[in-house]
XYZ file of N, CA, C and O in Angstrom:
520
model
N 150.456 46.392 78.850
C 151.830 46.627 78.666
C 152.248 46.144 77.265
O 151.934 45.045 76.870
N 152.895 46.961 76.490
C 153.275 46.561 75.116
C 154.485 45.713 75.151
O 155.516 45.941 75.870
N 154.506 44.658 74.344
C 155.715 43.768 74.226
C 156.717 44.451 73.410
O 156.413 45.271 72.500
N 157.932 44.195 73.758
C 159.038 44.749 72.949
C 159.113 44.113 71.612
O 158.713 42.931 71.513
N 159.539 44.801 70.573
C 159.575 44.165 69.256
C 160.609 43.041 69.196
O 161.585 43.072 69.930
N 160.390 42.099 68.342
C 161.294 40.979 68.099
C 162.513 41.506 67.435
O 162.412 42.233 66.427
N 163.725 41.227 68.042
C 165.040 41.639 67.428
C 165.500 40.618 66.467
O 165.555 39.427 66.779
N 165.809 41.086 65.190
C 166.274 40.228 64.209
C 167.617 40.743 63.668
O 167.822 41.889 63.389
N 168.652 39.845 63.620
C 169.972 40.168 63.045
C 169.978 39.503 61.613
O 169.874 38.241 61.517
N 170.099 40.374 60.576
C 170.075 39.888 59.231
C 171.520 39.883 58.784
O 172.217 40.858 58.724
N 171.925 38.657 58.381
C 173.346 38.428 58.031
C 173.367 38.094 56.554
O 172.985 36.996 56.109
N 173.882 39.057 55.752
C 173.759 38.917 54.231
C 174.855 39.794 53.648
O 174.969 40.974 54.060
N 175.691 39.249 52.799
C 176.756 40.038 52.205
C 176.299 40.894 50.968
O 176.981 41.850 50.667
N 175.206 40.560 50.356
C 174.679 41.330 49.269
C 173.797 42.527 49.838
O 172.849 42.292 50.437
N 174.331 43.724 49.590
C 173.721 44.890 50.268
C 172.260 45.014 49.739
O 171.430 45.406 50.551
N 171.924 44.790 48.529
C 170.548 44.957 48.033
C 169.617 43.980 48.773
O 168.524 44.432 49.263
N 170.018 42.712 48.885
C 169.202 41.701 49.577
C 169.092 42.051 51.003
O 167.999 41.983 51.668
N 170.261 42.439 51.658
C 170.292 42.730 53.024
C 169.257 43.979 53.351
O 168.494 43.905 54.307
N 169.293 44.957 52.519
C 168.378 46.108 52.797
C 166.939 45.764 52.482
O 166.049 46.274 53.148
N 166.731 44.968 51.459
C 165.321 44.463 51.148
C 164.779 43.661 52.360
O 163.603 44.001 52.784
N 165.547 42.805 52.912
C 165.025 42.067 54.157
C 164.861 43.030 55.348
O 163.828 43.034 55.935
N 165.804 43.883 55.581
C 165.716 44.891 56.631
C 164.450 45.749 56.549
O 163.664 45.842 57.451
N 164.257 46.296 55.336
C 163.086 47.182 55.134
C 161.722 46.435 55.320
O 160.858 46.870 56.094
N 161.635 45.271 54.771
C 160.438 44.437 54.901
C 160.136 44.077 56.379
O 159.004 44.217 56.851
N 161.204 43.726 57.151
C 160.936 43.423 58.552
C 160.656 44.636 59.378
O 159.814 44.593 60.262
N 161.321 45.717 59.098
C 161.024 46.952 59.845
C 159.586 47.436 59.599
O 158.882 47.857 60.525
N 159.102 47.264 58.393
C 157.700 47.661 58.110
C 156.730 46.789 58.825
O 155.663 47.238 59.130
N 157.158 45.602 59.222
C 156.287 44.714 60.015
C 156.476 44.817 61.495
O 155.914 44.003 62.326
N 157.294 45.808 61.909
C 157.453 46.096 63.385
C 158.562 45.402 64.055
O 158.794 45.417 65.294
N 159.438 44.622 63.301
C 160.600 43.985 63.872
C 161.641 45.139 64.111
O 161.791 46.144 63.350
N 162.500 44.883 65.148
C 163.743 45.716 65.377
C 164.834 44.949 64.696
O 165.154 43.809 65.006
N 165.471 45.541 63.653
C 166.346 44.907 62.713
C 167.818 45.473 62.807
O 167.959 46.691 62.809
N 168.731 44.580 62.920
C 170.126 44.894 62.910
C 170.752 44.078 61.592
O 170.172 43.080 61.313
N 171.836 44.564 61.216
C 172.458 43.872 60.039
C 173.922 43.592 60.271
O 174.605 44.239 61.018
N 174.371 42.591 59.577
C 175.833 42.150 59.556
C 176.160 41.784 58.178
O 175.236 41.242 57.411
N 177.380 41.967 57.691
C 177.739 41.734 56.340
C 178.322 40.348 56.082
O 178.423 39.971 54.870
N 178.602 39.605 57.134
C 179.073 38.234 56.907
C 179.046 37.551 58.279
O 178.693 38.190 59.340
N 179.472 36.246 58.348
C 179.378 35.479 59.562
C 180.273 36.112 60.640
O 179.853 36.029 61.847
N 181.470 36.531 60.368
C 182.266 37.086 61.426
C 181.689 38.384 62.025
O 181.698 38.563 63.215
N 181.128 39.189 61.173
C 180.422 40.379 61.591
C 179.298 39.969 62.497
O 179.059 40.632 63.573
N 178.528 38.932 62.155
C 177.499 38.433 63.041
C 177.968 38.023 64.379
O 177.383 38.476 65.384
N 179.034 37.224 64.413
C 179.536 36.781 65.678
C 180.053 37.883 66.580
O 179.925 37.857 67.779
N 180.631 38.977 65.862
C 181.134 40.096 66.641
C 179.981 40.906 67.228
O 180.149 41.538 68.322
N 178.766 40.853 66.638
C 177.704 41.712 67.128
C 176.640 41.028 67.957
O 175.912 41.640 68.680
N 176.483 39.683 67.742
C 175.322 38.952 68.379
C 175.305 39.072 69.819
O 174.209 39.153 70.505
N 176.398 39.160 70.497
C 176.353 39.284 71.965
C 175.782 40.530 72.586
O 174.996 40.450 73.493
N 176.050 41.665 71.916
C 175.410 42.881 72.505
C 174.098 43.221 71.795
O 173.308 43.939 72.392
N 173.743 42.685 70.641
C 172.435 42.861 70.021
C 171.412 41.891 70.678
O 170.292 42.345 70.964
N 171.869 40.756 71.014
C 171.008 39.700 71.619
C 169.706 39.531 70.854
O 168.613 39.701 71.357
N 169.856 39.149 69.532
C 168.671 39.023 68.766
C 167.834 37.732 69.097
O 168.385 36.790 69.561
N 166.586 37.844 68.860
C 165.737 36.595 69.048
C 165.924 35.714 67.830
O 165.887 34.467 67.973
N 166.190 36.352 66.669
C 166.287 35.704 65.362
C 167.548 36.088 64.640
O 167.812 37.289 64.641
N 168.134 35.130 63.970
C 169.292 35.434 63.082
C 168.992 34.807 61.773
O 168.700 33.672 61.634
N 168.947 35.657 60.675
C 168.843 35.106 59.292
C 170.175 35.094 58.699
O 170.974 35.984 58.900
N 170.531 33.989 58.135
C 171.953 33.812 57.647
C 171.882 33.383 56.136
O 171.240 32.456 55.752
N 172.668 34.172 55.390
C 172.951 33.667 54.034
C 174.052 32.582 54.233
O 174.680 32.525 55.273
N 174.245 31.694 53.327
C 175.237 30.652 53.390
C 176.510 31.081 52.859
O 177.542 30.959 53.468
N 176.502 31.569 51.599
C 177.791 31.879 50.949
C 178.157 33.307 51.163
O 177.586 34.260 50.528
N 179.081 33.544 52.069
C 179.531 34.827 52.394
C 181.002 34.868 52.634
O 181.602 33.811 52.953
N 181.690 36.003 52.397
C 183.108 36.027 52.677
C 183.502 35.964 54.151
O 182.583 36.048 54.988
N 184.715 35.765 54.464
C 185.254 35.668 55.783
C 184.791 34.411 56.558
O 185.550 33.604 56.883
N 183.418 34.420 56.784
C 182.914 33.253 57.569
C 181.500 32.950 56.992
O 180.583 33.835 56.976
N 181.341 31.727 56.472
C 180.115 31.457 55.808
C 178.978 31.109 56.815
O 179.198 31.051 58.004
N 177.677 30.971 56.308
C 176.597 30.776 57.103
C 176.566 29.529 57.831
O 176.007 29.398 58.973
N 177.163 28.451 57.200
C 177.179 27.052 57.888
C 178.016 27.192 59.197
O 177.562 26.777 60.303
N 179.208 27.774 59.053
C 180.086 27.826 60.179
C 179.506 28.740 61.271
O 179.587 28.497 62.445
N 178.962 29.888 60.824
C 178.348 30.816 61.766
C 177.160 30.140 62.535
O 177.107 30.221 63.748
N 176.306 29.389 61.804
C 175.209 28.690 62.552
C 175.790 27.658 63.490
O 175.256 27.529 64.613
N 176.786 26.970 63.121
C 177.430 25.980 64.026
C 177.964 26.622 65.269
O 177.763 26.124 66.402
N 178.627 27.767 65.091
C 179.200 28.435 66.245
C 178.093 29.079 67.170
O 178.237 29.015 68.424
N 177.049 29.595 66.545
C 175.944 30.095 67.372
C 175.261 28.910 68.161
O 174.883 29.128 69.290
N 175.092 27.751 67.533
C 174.501 26.661 68.299
C 175.474 26.002 69.334
O 175.003 25.383 70.302
N 176.746 26.177 69.063
C 177.702 25.456 69.959
C 177.978 26.130 71.283
O 178.520 25.525 72.189
N 177.627 27.410 71.376
C 177.912 28.269 72.552
C 176.930 27.893 73.654
O 175.734 28.249 73.594
N 177.410 27.116 74.701
C 176.412 26.709 75.758
C 175.947 27.836 76.654
O 174.954 27.684 77.338
N 176.605 28.988 76.546
C 176.189 30.137 77.430
C 175.289 31.084 76.681
O 174.703 31.962 77.359
N 175.069 30.940 75.426
C 174.311 31.876 74.640
C 172.857 31.426 74.742
O 172.489 30.221 74.810
N 171.891 32.406 74.741
C 170.471 32.078 74.762
C 170.160 31.378 73.404
O 170.891 31.604 72.419
N 169.121 30.542 73.428
C 168.724 29.878 72.182
C 168.184 31.032 71.263
O 167.326 31.818 71.682
N 168.575 30.947 70.031
C 168.096 31.937 69.093
C 167.550 31.179 67.904
O 167.919 30.086 67.556
N 166.515 31.800 67.336
C 165.898 31.174 66.100
C 166.954 31.420 64.960
O 167.344 32.530 64.748
N 167.329 30.387 64.242
C 168.244 30.489 63.107
C 167.528 30.201 61.829
O 166.938 29.087 61.743
N 167.539 31.060 60.879
C 166.935 30.818 59.560
C 167.982 31.081 58.451
O 168.576 32.090 58.360
N 168.187 29.979 57.682
C 169.088 30.145 56.526
C 168.288 30.665 55.365
O 167.161 30.212 55.084
N 168.784 31.761 54.707
C 168.193 32.327 53.549
C 169.183 32.245 52.468
O 170.140 33.118 52.494
N 169.139 31.323 51.549
C 170.244 31.047 50.654
C 169.839 30.568 49.284
O 168.668 30.088 49.115
N 170.697 30.682 48.372
C 170.494 30.256 46.989
C 170.752 28.706 46.890
O 170.380 28.096 45.931
N 171.397 28.236 47.893
C 171.752 26.723 47.944
C 170.382 25.969 48.188
O 169.928 26.026 49.341
N 170.022 25.231 47.133
C 168.722 24.600 47.227
C 168.794 23.024 47.127
O 167.826 22.405 47.089
N 170.013 22.435 47.239
C 170.140 20.992 47.118
C 169.662 20.353 48.390
O 169.720 20.904 49.484
N 169.184 19.112 48.239
C 168.637 18.408 49.415
C 169.826 18.179 50.416
O 169.537 18.291 51.669
N 171.027 17.981 50.016
C 172.119 17.923 50.896
C 172.348 19.135 51.734
O 172.736 19.068 52.940
N 172.008 20.267 51.206
C 172.108 21.543 51.938
C 171.049 21.678 52.934
O 171.346 22.073 54.074
N 169.906 21.226 52.615
C 168.798 21.156 53.652
C 169.164 20.280 54.772
O 168.976 20.598 55.968
N 169.677 19.069 54.430
C 170.111 18.114 55.485
C 171.251 18.673 56.347
O 171.246 18.522 57.576
N 172.105 19.372 55.767
C 173.215 20.070 56.520
C 172.755 21.053 57.499
O 173.118 21.062 58.681
N 171.731 21.868 57.030
C 171.106 22.802 57.959
C 170.415 22.164 59.101
O 170.539 22.571 60.234
N 169.668 21.050 58.864
C 168.983 20.343 59.848
C 169.949 19.772 60.886
O 169.727 19.766 62.016
N 171.150 19.234 60.426
C 172.104 18.657 61.254
C 172.762 19.768 62.188
O 173.116 19.393 63.245
N 172.861 20.903 61.732
C 173.366 22.026 62.501
C 172.333 22.431 63.570
O 172.700 22.925 64.600
N 171.060 22.357 63.217
C 170.036 22.720 64.122
C 169.382 24.024 63.701
O 168.773 24.656 64.618
N 169.382 24.441 62.511
C 168.702 25.626 62.009
C 167.211 25.417 62.135
O 166.759 24.211 61.998
N 166.411 26.405 62.368
C 165.021 26.286 62.543
C 164.220 26.406 61.233
O 163.119 25.797 61.157
N 164.750 26.967 60.209
C 164.103 27.051 58.947
C 165.131 27.273 57.816
O 166.233 27.838 58.066
N 164.721 26.962 56.603
C 165.565 27.080 55.463
C 164.729 27.591 54.330
O 163.871 26.953 53.825
N 165.069 28.840 53.907
C 164.339 29.483 52.799
C 165.307 29.655 51.603
O 166.465 30.048 51.802
N 164.782 29.349 50.462
C 165.625 29.370 49.244
C 165.406 30.691 48.432
O 164.272 31.062 48.318
N 166.481 31.319 48.054
C 166.413 32.488 47.253
C 166.089 32.036 45.794
O 166.555 31.044 45.369
N 165.274 32.834 45.097
C 164.574 34.046 45.523
C 163.432 33.582 46.467
O 162.814 32.543 46.306
N 163.189 34.460 47.428
C 162.051 34.142 48.404
C 161.096 35.276 48.490
O 161.373 36.333 48.080
N 159.880 34.969 48.984
C 158.869 35.933 49.182
C 159.044 36.472 50.523
O 159.047 35.845 51.514
N 159.283 37.813 50.641
C 159.387 38.491 51.945
C 158.328 38.137 52.961
O 158.523 38.003 54.165
N 157.107 38.008 52.422
C 155.972 37.595 53.319
C 156.181 36.279 53.952
O 155.809 36.052 55.130
N 156.789 35.320 53.170
C 157.076 33.953 53.744
C 158.169 34.059 54.863
O 158.044 33.408 55.892
N 159.100 34.929 54.653
C 160.165 35.126 55.704
C 159.463 35.744 56.973
O 159.733 35.262 58.087
N 158.631 36.725 56.780
C 157.969 37.337 57.921
C 157.066 36.316 58.679
O 157.149 36.280 59.856
N 156.290 35.569 57.964
C 155.476 34.567 58.573
C 156.242 33.529 59.270
O 155.924 33.098 60.355
N 157.446 33.096 58.626
C 158.277 32.054 59.291
C 158.911 32.597 60.595
O 158.863 31.898 61.558
N 159.340 33.798 60.627
C 159.849 34.447 61.786
C 158.804 34.493 62.895
O 159.043 34.032 64.056
N 157.630 34.941 62.518
C 156.506 35.034 63.577
C 156.216 33.711 64.183
O 155.988 33.539 65.354
N 156.059 32.720 63.277
C 155.696 31.307 63.734
C 156.809 30.731 64.569
O 156.471 30.134 65.671
N 157.995 30.922 64.193
C 159.169 30.343 65.045
C 159.329 31.011 66.351
O 159.580 30.406 67.346
N 159.215 32.339 66.385
C 159.304 33.076 67.582
C 158.118 32.730 68.542
O 158.381 32.482 69.790
N 156.923 32.643 68.053
C 155.787 32.143 68.837
C 156.065 30.789 69.420
O 155.756 30.489 70.539
N 156.515 29.836 68.594
C 156.734 28.540 69.054
C 157.878 28.378 69.997
O 157.842 27.603 70.908
N 158.873 29.262 69.872
C 160.082 29.284 70.790
C 159.719 29.871 72.110
O 160.355 29.495 73.103
N 158.728 30.676 72.134
C 158.210 31.227 73.385
C 159.080 32.291 74.062
O 158.956 32.657 75.222
N 160.124 32.738 73.348
C 160.956 33.767 73.831
C 160.309 35.186 73.737
O 160.100 35.613 72.577
N 160.076 35.765 74.823
C 159.562 37.180 74.763
C 160.377 37.978 75.600
O 160.865 37.539 76.615
N 160.409 39.290 75.299
C 161.029 40.250 76.211
C 160.235 41.474 76.206
O 159.643 41.934 75.419
């Protein structure tokens, strides 16, 4: 029996970066959905039910920090792998992400292969399969 592909919700306000991530993940067999900001993510996450959410930090309407906090705060939501993909590279930003409970922190510019490997490792460690 074939396993269903891992669902990833890519949350990024920059269309070029969003499409770059989407294309690279789809080429690797992931099922990819996109959102343009944190509010769009929260509006979609319930019916997409992604295994993984990649979040930019600096976005309009609702930033990645607040989005990650809300995703982690919902006691009824399944646990999702959260990966911040951001230009914010200060140590305090990394600590803030850890405090929220994100699973990984990748700094832009990033190697798409590193993102793919990170997603695969975290999903395998998380043990969520469908």
